[in-house]
GROMACS .gro file of C-alpha atoms in nm:
model
  394
    1MET     CA    1   1.735   1.954   0.114
    2ASN     CA    2   1.464   1.850  -0.150
    3ILE     CA    3   1.233   1.603   0.007
    4ALA     CA    4   0.929   1.407  -0.100
    5VAL     CA    5   0.677   1.322   0.159
    6ALA     CA    6   0.473   1.004   0.122
    7LEU     CA    7   0.147   1.199   0.167
    8SER     CA    8  -0.116   0.969   0.239
    9GLY     CA    9  -0.407   1.176   0.332
   10GLY     CA   10  -0.369   1.082   0.709
   11VAL     CA   11  -0.258   1.306   0.985
   12ASP     CA   12   0.079   1.164   1.027
   13SER     CA   13   0.217   1.204   0.684
   14SER     CA   14   0.066   1.557   0.696
   15VAL     CA   15   0.240   1.669   1.011
   16ALA     CA   16   0.575   1.523   0.863
   17ALA     CA   17   0.539   1.748   0.565
   18LEU     CA   18   0.443   2.046   0.795
   19LEU     CA   19   0.747   2.003   1.002
   20LEU     CA   20   0.988   1.957   0.728
   21LYS     CA   21   0.862   2.270   0.538
   22GLU     CA   22   0.893   2.485   0.890
   23GLN     CA   23   1.262   2.352   0.888
   24GLY     CA   24   1.332   2.531   0.556
   25HIS     CA   25   1.341   2.218   0.324
   26HIS     CA   26   1.192   2.202  -0.024
   27VAL     CA   27   0.901   1.966   0.006
   28ILE     CA   28   0.673   1.812  -0.241
   29GLY     CA   29   0.371   1.583  -0.166
   30LEU     CA   30   0.359   1.261  -0.349
   31PHE     CA   31   0.051   1.029  -0.333
   32MET     CA   32   0.063   0.666  -0.437
   33GLN     CA   33  -0.245   0.461  -0.545
   34ASN     CA   34  -0.169   0.115  -0.463
   35TRP     CA   35  -0.525  -0.051  -0.482
   36HIS     CA   36  -0.840   0.008  -0.684
   37ASP     CA   37  -1.032  -0.335  -0.646
   38THR     CA   38  -1.333  -0.317  -0.430
   39GLU     CA   39  -1.400  -0.689  -0.415
   40GLY     CA   40  -1.385  -0.784  -0.039
   41THR     CA   41  -1.361  -0.455   0.121
   42LEU     CA   42  -1.612  -0.392   0.383
   43HIS     CA   43  -1.688  -0.034   0.286
   44GLY     CA   44  -1.772  -0.154  -0.087
   45HIS     CA   45  -1.521   0.107  -0.220
   46CYS     CA   46  -1.152   0.161  -0.208
   47GLU     CA   47  -1.087   0.456  -0.005
   48TRP     CA   48  -0.779   0.580  -0.202
   49GLU     CA   49  -0.991   0.827  -0.403
   50ASP     CA   50  -1.095   1.001  -0.046
   51GLU     CA   51  -0.739   0.991   0.075
   52ARG     CA   52  -0.605   1.144  -0.250
   53ALA     CA   53  -0.841   1.430  -0.210
   54ILE     CA   54  -0.738   1.504   0.136
   55ALA     CA   55  -0.370   1.466   0.046
   56GLU     CA   56  -0.417   1.714  -0.201
   57MET     CA   57  -0.593   1.961   0.007
   58VAL     CA   58  -0.303   1.924   0.271
   59ALA     CA   59  -0.059   2.007  -0.005
   60GLN     CA   60  -0.257   2.328  -0.109
   61LYS     CA   61  -0.267   2.424   0.256
   62LEU     CA   62   0.111   2.378   0.287
   63GLN     CA   63   0.172   2.531  -0.041
   64ILE     CA   64   0.379   2.264  -0.174
   65PRO     CA   65   0.365   2.080  -0.520
   66PHE     CA   66   0.168   1.756  -0.519
   67TYR     CA   67   0.223   1.463  -0.745
   68PHE     CA   68   0.044   1.120  -0.805
   69VAL     CA   69   0.176   0.776  -0.898
   70ASP     CA   70  -0.011   0.466  -0.963
   71LEU     CA   71   0.178   0.167  -0.826
   72SER     CA   72  -0.112  -0.066  -0.823
   73GLU     CA   73   0.027  -0.339  -1.052
   74THR     CA   74   0.355  -0.342  -0.857
   75TYR     CA   75   0.175  -0.357  -0.529
   76ARG     CA   76  -0.041  -0.644  -0.693
   77GLN     CA   77   0.262  -0.846  -0.797
   78ARG     CA   78   0.494  -0.786  -0.481
   79VAL     CA   79   0.252  -0.785  -0.213
   80VAL     CA   80  -0.107  -0.945  -0.285
   81ASP     CA   81   0.027  -1.212  -0.477
   82TYR     CA   82   0.248  -1.287  -0.216
   83MET     CA   83  -0.028  -1.288   0.047
   84PHE     CA   84  -0.237  -1.530  -0.175
   85ALA     CA   85   0.060  -1.767  -0.212
   86GLU     CA   86   0.147  -1.774   0.153
   87TYR     CA   87  -0.216  -1.825   0.269
   88LYS     CA   88  -0.233  -2.122  -0.003
   89GLN     CA   89   0.043  -2.290   0.195
   90GLY     CA   90  -0.110  -2.245   0.526
   91ARG     CA   91   0.105  -1.962   0.638
   92THR     CA   92   0.006  -1.605   0.753
   93PRO     CA   93   0.175  -1.316   0.587
   94ASN     CA   94   0.224  -0.967   0.710
   95PRO     CA   95   0.151  -0.742   0.411
   96ASP     CA   96   0.222  -0.428   0.604
   97VAL     CA   97   0.588  -0.528   0.651
   98LEU     CA   98   0.624  -0.623   0.276
   99CYS     CA   99   0.459  -0.317   0.175
  100ASN     CA  100   0.703  -0.096   0.341
  101LYS     CA  101   0.999  -0.311   0.193
  102GLU     CA  102   0.867  -0.345  -0.148
  103ILE     CA  103   0.659  -0.060  -0.210
  104LYS     CA  104   0.694   0.256   0.017
  105PHE     CA  105   1.073   0.226   0.041
  106ASP     CA  106   1.136   0.078  -0.304
  107ALA     CA  107   0.911   0.131  -0.589
  108PHE     CA  108   0.784   0.461  -0.427
  109MET     CA  109   1.127   0.580  -0.326
  110GLN     CA  110   1.270   0.498  -0.667
  111TYR     CA  111   1.010   0.702  -0.845
  112ALA     CA  112   1.042   0.982  -0.596
  113LEU     CA  113   1.408   1.003  -0.666
  114THR     CA  114   1.334   1.057  -1.041
  115LEU     CA  115   1.161   1.372  -0.938
  116GLY     CA  116   1.486   1.510  -0.830
  117VAL     CA  117   1.467   1.473  -0.453
  118ASP     CA  118   1.748   1.388  -0.214
  119ALA     CA  119   1.538   1.185   0.035
  120VAL     CA  120   1.184   1.048   0.096
  121ALA     CA  121   0.988   1.139   0.418
  122THR     CA  122   0.703   0.914   0.574
  123GLY     CA  123   0.498   0.966   0.875
  124HIS     CA  124   0.598   0.655   1.052
  125TYR     CA  125   0.646   0.667   1.433
  126VAL     CA  126   1.030   0.573   1.422
  127ARG     CA  127   1.353   0.738   1.441
  128SER     CA  128   1.688   0.712   1.272
  129ASP     CA  129   2.036   0.834   1.308
  130ARG     CA  130   2.366   0.777   1.137
  131LEU     CA  131   2.688   0.666   1.328
  132PRO     CA  132   3.030   0.781   1.258
  133ASP     CA  133   3.117   0.483   1.041
  134GLY     CA  134   2.815   0.561   0.803
  135ARG     CA  135   2.569   0.294   0.944
  136VAL     CA  136   2.214   0.412   0.985
  137ARG     CA  137   2.040   0.292   1.283
  138LEU     CA  138   1.649   0.248   1.294
  139LEU     CA  139   1.502   0.313   1.633
  140SER     CA  140   1.184   0.281   1.829
  141GLY     CA  141   0.948   0.563   1.805
  142VAL     CA  142   0.918   0.763   2.145
  143ASP     CA  143   0.540   0.696   2.158
  144PRO     CA  144   0.542   0.330   2.293
  145HIS     CA  145   0.168   0.302   2.175
  146LYS     CA  146   0.242   0.408   1.809
  147ASP     CA  147   0.598   0.288   1.768
  148GLN     CA  148   0.609   0.134   1.426
  149SER     CA  149   0.962   0.022   1.395
  150TYR     CA  150   0.836  -0.368   1.361
  151PHE     CA  151   0.687  -0.263   1.034
  152LEU     CA  152   0.997  -0.143   0.897
  153CYS     CA  153   1.209  -0.432   1.022
  154GLN     CA  154   1.308  -0.554   0.650
  155LEU     CA  155   1.469  -0.237   0.544
  156THR     CA  156   1.806  -0.216   0.398
  157GLN     CA  157   2.072   0.032   0.455
  158GLU     CA  158   2.054   0.168   0.119
  159GLN     CA  159   1.664   0.232   0.185
  160LEU     CA  160   1.745   0.384   0.547
  161SER     CA  161   2.014   0.605   0.401
  162LYS     CA  162   1.750   0.781   0.197
  163ALA     CA  163   1.462   0.790   0.441
  164ILE     CA  164   1.361   1.057   0.687
  165PHE     CA  165   1.116   1.020   0.990
  166PRO     CA  166   0.996   1.357   1.103
  167ILE     CA  167   0.762   1.261   1.368
  168GLY     CA  168   0.933   0.961   1.534
  169HIS     CA  169   1.008   1.189   1.850
  170LEU     CA  170   0.655   1.285   1.893
  171HIS     CA  171   0.350   1.126   2.058
  172LYS     CA  172   0.020   1.092   1.856
  173ALA     CA  173  -0.150   1.369   2.080
  174GLU     CA  174   0.118   1.583   1.991
  175VAL     CA  175   0.080   1.527   1.618
  176ARG     CA  176  -0.294   1.597   1.634
  177ARG     CA  177  -0.225   1.907   1.810
  178LEU     CA  178   0.017   2.015   1.547
  179ALA     CA  179  -0.210   1.945   1.272
  180THR     CA  180  -0.502   2.131   1.438
  181ASP     CA  181  -0.282   2.423   1.506
  182ALA     CA  182  -0.190   2.437   1.136
  183GLY     CA  183  -0.549   2.397   1.025
  184LEU     CA  184  -0.449   2.082   0.834
  185PRO     CA  185  -0.765   1.906   0.663
  186SER     CA  186  -0.638   1.576   0.798
  187ALA     CA  187  -0.625   1.682   1.167
  188ASP     CA  188  -0.924   1.482   1.276
  189LYS     CA  189  -0.886   1.203   1.035
  190LYS     CA  190  -0.900   0.846   1.199
  191ASP     CA  191  -0.597   0.629   1.173
  192SER     CA  192  -0.635   0.381   0.874
  193GLN     CA  193  -0.721   0.016   0.952
  194GLY     CA  194  -0.678  -0.299   0.778
  195ILE     CA  195  -0.451  -0.426   0.504
  196CYS     CA  196  -0.192  -0.186   0.375
  197PHE     CA  197  -0.357   0.024   0.092
  198VAL     CA  198  -0.652  -0.190   0.078
  199GLY     CA  199  -0.826  -0.116   0.385
  200LYS     CA  200  -1.066  -0.333   0.607
  201VAL     CA  201  -1.155  -0.637   0.443
  202ASP     CA  202  -1.365  -0.956   0.513
  203LEU     CA  203  -1.046  -1.175   0.471
  204PRO     CA  204  -1.204  -1.510   0.393
  205LEU     CA  205  -1.406  -1.303   0.107
  206PHE     CA  206  -1.098  -1.135  -0.014
  207LEU     CA  207  -0.918  -1.472  -0.030
  208GLN     CA  208  -1.180  -1.628  -0.206
  209GLN     CA  209  -1.090  -1.430  -0.507
  210ARG     CA  210  -0.805  -1.684  -0.570
  211LEU     CA  211  -0.852  -1.949  -0.312
  212ALA     CA  212  -1.148  -2.174  -0.355
  213SER     CA  213  -1.358  -2.289  -0.065
  214LYS     CA  214  -1.327  -2.665   0.043
  215GLU     CA  215  -1.511  -2.813   0.326
  216GLY     CA  216  -1.315  -2.987   0.600
  217ILE     CA  217  -1.327  -3.087   0.951
  218VAL     CA  218  -1.244  -2.879   1.287
  219VAL     CA  219  -1.074  -3.122   1.552
  220GLU     CA  220  -1.060  -3.020   1.895
  221ILE     CA  221  -0.753  -3.103   2.109
  222PHE     CA  222  -0.789  -3.139   2.482
  223HIS     CA  223  -0.545  -3.071   2.746
  224ASP     CA  224  -0.456  -3.418   2.818
  225TYR     CA  225  -0.317  -3.456   2.487
  226TYR     CA  226  -0.009  -3.266   2.610
  227THR     CA  227   0.084  -3.514   2.889
  228ASN     CA  228   0.271  -3.696   2.613
  229PRO     CA  229   0.260  -3.474   2.302
  230LEU     CA  230   0.417  -3.542   1.979
  231LYS     CA  231   0.644  -3.278   1.803
  232GLN     CA  232   0.792  -3.233   1.477
  233VAL     CA  233   1.151  -3.264   1.586
  234GLU     CA  234   1.242  -3.442   1.237
  235LEU     CA  235   1.228  -3.062   1.083
  236PHE     CA  236   1.542  -2.989   1.239
  237ASP     CA  237   1.748  -3.318   1.173
  238GLY     CA  238   2.129  -3.262   1.145
  239MET     CA  239   2.131  -2.903   1.300
  240ASN     CA  240   2.398  -2.833   1.542
  241VAL     CA  241   2.218  -2.689   1.816
  242ASP     CA  242   2.097  -2.818   2.176
  243THR     CA  243   1.821  -3.080   2.142
  244GLY     CA  244   1.628  -2.871   2.408
  245ILE     CA  245   1.590  -2.578   2.169
  246ILE     CA  246   1.491  -2.818   1.890
  247HIS     CA  247   1.222  -2.959   2.087
  248ARG     CA  248   1.099  -2.629   2.198
  249ALA     CA  249   1.088  -2.502   1.844
  250ALA     CA  250   0.925  -2.805   1.686
  251PRO     CA  251   0.562  -2.747   1.623
  252TYR     CA  252   0.316  -2.998   1.768
  253ARG     CA  253   0.210  -3.278   1.547
  254TYR     CA  254  -0.178  -3.344   1.548
  255GLN     CA  255  -0.387  -3.626   1.362
  256VAL     CA  256  -0.751  -3.643   1.336
  257ASP     CA  257  -0.756  -3.908   1.608
  258SER     CA  258  -0.558  -3.664   1.850
  259GLY     CA  259  -0.895  -3.523   1.948
  260LYS     CA  260  -1.249  -3.487   1.880
  261LYS     CA  261  -1.450  -3.385   1.545
  262ILE     CA  262  -1.672  -3.093   1.649
  263GLY     CA  263  -1.760  -2.916   1.346
  264VAL     CA  264  -1.668  -2.823   0.991
  265HIS     CA  265  -1.501  -2.517   0.797
  266GLN     CA  266  -1.473  -2.402   0.426
  267GLY     CA  267  -1.091  -2.405   0.387
  268ALA     CA  268  -0.797  -2.465   0.632
  269HIS     CA  269  -0.618  -2.180   0.435
  270PHE     CA  270  -0.878  -1.920   0.562
  271TYR     CA  271  -0.768  -1.962   0.928
  272THR     CA  272  -0.452  -1.875   1.122
  273ILE     CA  273  -0.307  -1.989   1.434
  274GLY     CA  274  -0.456  -1.790   1.747
  275GLN     CA  275  -0.777  -1.709   1.543
  276ARG     CA  276  -1.091  -1.717   1.756
  277LYS     CA  277  -1.350  -1.556   1.510
  278GLY     CA  278  -1.519  -1.737   1.243
  279LEU     CA  279  -1.548  -2.080   1.374
  280CYS     CA  280  -1.915  -2.060   1.454
  281ILE     CA  281  -1.892  -2.355   1.693
  282GLY     CA  282  -2.079  -2.348   2.039
  283GLY     CA  283  -2.112  -2.547   2.333
  284HIS     CA  284  -1.786  -2.451   2.514
  285ILE     CA  285  -1.722  -2.220   2.839
  286GLU     CA  286  -1.433  -2.049   2.698
  287PRO     CA  287  -1.369  -1.935   2.355
  288LEU     CA  288  -1.216  -2.179   2.097
  289PHE     CA  289  -0.880  -2.085   1.920
  290VAL     CA  290  -0.712  -2.221   1.620
  291ILE     CA  291  -0.387  -2.387   1.742
  292GLU     CA  292  -0.287  -2.556   1.417
  293THR     CA  293  -0.400  -2.589   1.041
  294ASP     CA  294  -0.312  -2.862   0.803
  295VAL     CA  295  -0.387  -2.737   0.445
  296GLN     CA  296  -0.271  -3.056   0.278
  297LYS     CA  297  -0.551  -3.250   0.477
  298ASN     CA  298  -0.765  -2.946   0.509
  299VAL     CA  299  -0.822  -2.986   0.876
  300ILE     CA  300  -0.836  -2.723   1.149
  301TYR     CA  301  -0.728  -2.808   1.513
  302VAL     CA  302  -0.868  -2.589   1.780
  303GLY     CA  303  -0.826  -2.567   2.167
  304GLU     CA  304  -1.060  -2.428   2.456
  305GLY     CA  305  -0.944  -2.114   2.614
  306GLN     CA  306  -0.657  -1.864   2.553
  307GLU     CA  307  -0.443  -2.043   2.769
  308HIS     CA  308  -0.443  -2.363   2.578
  309PRO     CA  309  -0.124  -2.562   2.571
  310GLY     CA  310  -0.130  -2.590   2.204
  311LEU     CA  311  -0.113  -2.192   2.167
  312LEU     CA  312   0.228  -2.183   2.370
  313ARG     CA  313   0.567  -2.245   2.259
  314SER     CA  314   0.912  -2.121   2.365
  315ALA     CA  315   1.124  -2.115   2.064
  316LEU     CA  316   1.081  -2.070   1.670
  317PHE     CA  317   1.307  -2.122   1.385
  318ILE     CA  318   1.384  -1.909   1.089
  319LYS     CA  319   1.558  -2.035   0.768
  320ALA     CA  320   1.870  -1.906   0.656
  321SER     CA  321   1.716  -1.751   0.342
  322ASP     CA  322   1.439  -1.566   0.547
  323ILE     CA  323   1.709  -1.378   0.788
  324HIS     CA  324   1.747  -1.022   0.745
  325TRP     CA  325   2.015  -0.802   0.933
  326MET     CA  326   1.962  -0.421   0.928
  327ALA     CA  327   2.313  -0.416   0.834
  328PRO     CA  328   2.553  -0.664   0.754
  329GLU     CA  329   2.807  -0.618   1.049
  330LEU     CA  330   2.524  -0.705   1.285
  331ALA     CA  331   2.496  -1.072   1.160
  332LEU     CA  332   2.561  -1.349   1.376
  333ASP     CA  333   2.803  -1.614   1.253
  334ALA     CA  334   2.705  -1.973   1.235
  335GLY     CA  335   2.780  -2.143   1.575
  336THR     CA  336   2.739  -1.826   1.779
  337SER     CA  337   2.455  -1.688   1.995
  338ARG     CA  338   2.355  -1.370   2.141
  339ASN     CA  339   2.070  -1.214   2.369
  340TYR     CA  340   1.820  -0.987   2.224
  341ASP     CA  341   1.476  -0.848   2.280
  342VAL     CA  342   1.230  -0.998   2.028
  343ARG     CA  343   0.868  -0.933   1.926
  344ILE     CA  344   0.662  -1.156   1.692
  345ARG     CA  345   0.380  -0.930   1.635
  346TYR     CA  346   0.311  -0.552   1.623
  347ARG     CA  347   0.274  -0.392   1.958
  348GLN     CA  348   0.374  -0.710   2.153
  349PRO     CA  349   0.608  -0.609   2.448
  350LEU     CA  350   0.951  -0.689   2.377
  351GLN     CA  351   1.046  -1.055   2.508
  352LYS     CA  352   1.378  -1.155   2.635
  353ALA     CA  353   1.542  -1.431   2.414
  354THR     CA  354   1.863  -1.591   2.302
  355LEU     CA  355   1.936  -1.609   1.911
  356TYR     CA  356   2.139  -1.916   1.815
  357ARG     CA  357   2.285  -1.910   1.459
  358VAL     CA  358   2.332  -2.244   1.268
  359SER     CA  359   2.408  -2.293   0.913
  360GLN     CA  360   2.071  -2.367   0.821
  361GLY     CA  361   1.906  -2.055   1.000
  362LEU     CA  362   1.844  -1.900   1.334
  363PHE     CA  363   1.676  -2.034   1.637
  364ILE     CA  364   1.500  -1.784   1.880
  365ASP     CA  365   1.486  -1.932   2.226
  366PHE     CA  366   1.242  -1.722   2.457
  367GLU     CA  367   1.268  -1.665   2.822
  368LEU     CA  368   0.907  -1.715   2.846
  369PRO     CA  369   0.654  -1.924   2.627
  370GLN     CA  370   0.508  -1.718   2.354
  371ARG     CA  371   0.140  -1.730   2.251
  372GLY     CA  372   0.039  -1.781   1.900
  373ILE     CA  373   0.377  -1.828   1.720
  374THR     CA  374   0.259  -1.833   1.351
  375PRO     CA  375   0.460  -1.941   1.044
  376GLY     CA  376   0.477  -1.643   0.782
  377GLN     CA  377   0.468  -1.378   1.032
  378PHE     CA  378   0.783  -1.177   1.130
  379ALA     CA  379   1.007  -1.193   1.433
  380ALA     CA  380   1.218  -0.906   1.496
  381TRP     CA  381   1.488  -0.854   1.736
  382TYR     CA  382   1.615  -0.545   1.921
  383CYS     CA  383   1.912  -0.407   2.125
  384GLY     CA  384   1.766  -0.138   2.338
  385GLU     CA  385   1.578   0.110   2.100
  386GLU     CA  386   1.752  -0.007   1.800
  387ILE     CA  387   1.617  -0.297   1.563
  388ILE     CA  388   1.875  -0.535   1.465
  389GLY     CA  389   1.714  -0.762   1.238
  390SER     CA  390   1.415  -0.981   1.145
  391GLY     CA  391   1.300  -1.291   0.974
  392ILE     CA  392   0.991  -1.483   0.867
  393ILE     CA  393   0.877  -1.758   1.110
  394SER     CA  394   0.899  -2.119   0.959
   0.00000   0.00000   0.00000
């Protein structure tokens, strides 16, 4: 089989190429440049040049052809522009999920196919298999500390049918050992961090490229507010579902007079629910956490302690247009429900929940309250090791 490996310069994709070559496939290494703007990066430079050099050395070591493609404009349009638009609305996007959906398994895959390959391989810690009916299942990686199925929760059957994941059955330590034994230049390279293909950034500085600073107030909400809290239940008017689920899914409703003004900030759109760093407000025994942002009024609401009631909610809602199923036959019909395991962030242990489908969207009702349910992030649901679907939290 002719296979293009998304050779990033990291150890995971390097070992993916190594294993495929050892299996007798015709392998090519393909490096993609997706970012070249240094503004906001903590290292003061984009790391893609270093990554490309290592990727090319890996290709030389494995004696496979090496190709390069510049997808930076596509990445800017499909990922970075989306990020800025979401933050501007007070939502917190997940660029890594979008990058896989729009770049690695779309723009990159389409380019790779023009080179005459049959499939594209990546160094993701996931597995896949094909059922007798032709459906491709996406399964969790064997290494529980590296499983990346959450980041691939928006892939389609067409994308999965052309994707190969050579290291999903391995643990990270085994991948390192294979790279070392083969003498690969990436064997000791640290895992990349930060935004997909951008690297580690000062997020407020990065966002200030397009989102202007604007001073607003920080309001602390105290625990006694929750003895009789107001919730935004009108968001779900007309939905045919149990009122208890509606109440659990509805965000709290805060006003400036709901608490006490304790400081100022430089823009509500620079903060996200659950954030504790960057507030620069003292005088508290426990850390302060953002529990809500109001970008229209430019107000941040905070609470003291990681168990603050404002951080906890036991249900969420996903709009119909934001629901994605890994295969059409897995979809829930309106008026039906099903139990699944769910996570709302990468590496979060799976949480037991019931999904209720209504015509307007999908409610996820958790068995236990969840901390930091954040609009704009993805919820992904599983049946055993198989990821079934996902959606953007409203």
